[in-house]
């Protein structure tokens, strides 16, 4: 998820910090960012909620980060 890295770096959050905040390992975050591993729906929800963006934005299905409610 390229967008995950972009969001994380934009907010100056390390992989370690993000992993701690989301109860995931730094290695898991790294693998999501490089595409070695795909996040499940629970992880996608947690990441989207953390950054306040839509899952579609994380998955690059849209360029609009806003969550439609």
Short mmCIF file of C-alpha atoms in Angstrom, two decimals:
data_model
loop_
_atom_site.label_atom_id
_atom_site.label_comp_id
_atom_site.label_asym_id
_atom_site.label_seq_id
_atom_site.Cartn_x
_atom_site.Cartn_y
_atom_site.Cartn_z
CA UNK A 1 0.00 0.00 0.00
CA UNK A 2 1.90 2.96 -1.29
CA UNK A 3 -0.63 5.29 0.27
CA UNK A 4 0.10 3.86 3.71
CA UNK A 5 3.72 4.93 3.43
CA UNK A 6 2.70 8.35 2.10
CA UNK A 7 0.25 8.93 4.95
CA UNK A 8 2.71 7.72 7.55
CA UNK A 9 5.60 9.82 6.27
CA UNK A 10 3.39 12.91 5.83
CA UNK A 11 2.59 12.75 9.54
CA UNK A 12 6.20 11.90 10.50
CA UNK A 13 5.21 8.58 12.07
CA UNK A 14 7.70 5.71 12.09
CA UNK A 15 6.74 2.17 11.18
CA UNK A 16 7.46 1.21 14.78
CA UNK A 17 5.14 3.92 16.17
CA UNK A 18 2.35 3.03 13.73
CA UNK A 19 2.72 -0.64 14.58
CA UNK A 20 2.51 0.11 18.29
CA UNK A 21 -0.54 2.34 17.82
CA UNK A 22 -2.32 -0.32 15.73
CA UNK A 23 -1.11 -3.31 17.76
CA UNK A 24 0.86 -4.65 14.79
CA UNK A 25 4.56 -5.32 14.34
CA UNK A 26 6.90 -2.99 12.48
CA UNK A 27 7.60 -5.89 10.14
CA UNK A 28 3.91 -6.17 9.26
CA UNK A 29 3.70 -2.44 8.49
CA UNK A 30 6.81 -2.72 6.33
CA UNK A 31 5.36 -5.65 4.39
CA UNK A 32 2.10 -3.77 3.79
CA UNK A 33 4.07 -0.82 2.44
CA UNK A 34 6.21 -2.92 0.10
CA UNK A 35 3.34 -5.09 -1.08
CA UNK A 36 4.83 -8.29 0.34
CA UNK A 37 1.68 -8.76 2.39
CA UNK A 38 -1.91 -7.63 1.97
CA UNK A 39 -3.91 -6.30 4.89
CA UNK A 40 -7.15 -8.03 5.80
CA UNK A 41 -10.38 -6.10 6.13
CA UNK A 42 -9.97 -5.61 9.91
CA UNK A 43 -6.50 -4.18 9.40
CA UNK A 44 -7.69 -1.96 6.54
CA UNK A 45 -10.44 -0.55 8.75
CA UNK A 46 -7.97 0.10 11.57
CA UNK A 47 -5.50 1.86 9.26
CA UNK A 48 -8.20 3.92 7.55
CA UNK A 49 -9.66 4.97 10.91
CA UNK A 50 -6.21 5.84 12.24
CA UNK A 51 -5.51 8.22 9.36
CA UNK A 52 -9.10 9.38 8.88
CA UNK A 53 -9.28 8.28 5.25
CA UNK A 54 -11.44 5.87 3.28
CA UNK A 55 -10.41 2.31 2.54
CA UNK A 56 -10.81 3.10 -1.17
CA UNK A 57 -8.20 5.83 -0.75
CA UNK A 58 -5.80 3.41 0.96
CA UNK A 59 -6.28 0.91 -1.87
CA UNK A 60 -5.80 3.64 -4.50
CA UNK A 61 -9.32 3.19 -5.89
CA UNK A 62 -9.87 6.93 -5.51
CA UNK A 63 -7.77 10.05 -5.05
CA UNK A 64 -10.31 11.47 -2.61
CA UNK A 65 -9.19 10.69 0.95
CA UNK A 66 -12.52 11.72 2.47
CA UNK A 67 -14.72 9.12 4.08
CA UNK A 68 -18.26 9.24 2.66
CA UNK A 69 -20.76 9.01 5.47
#
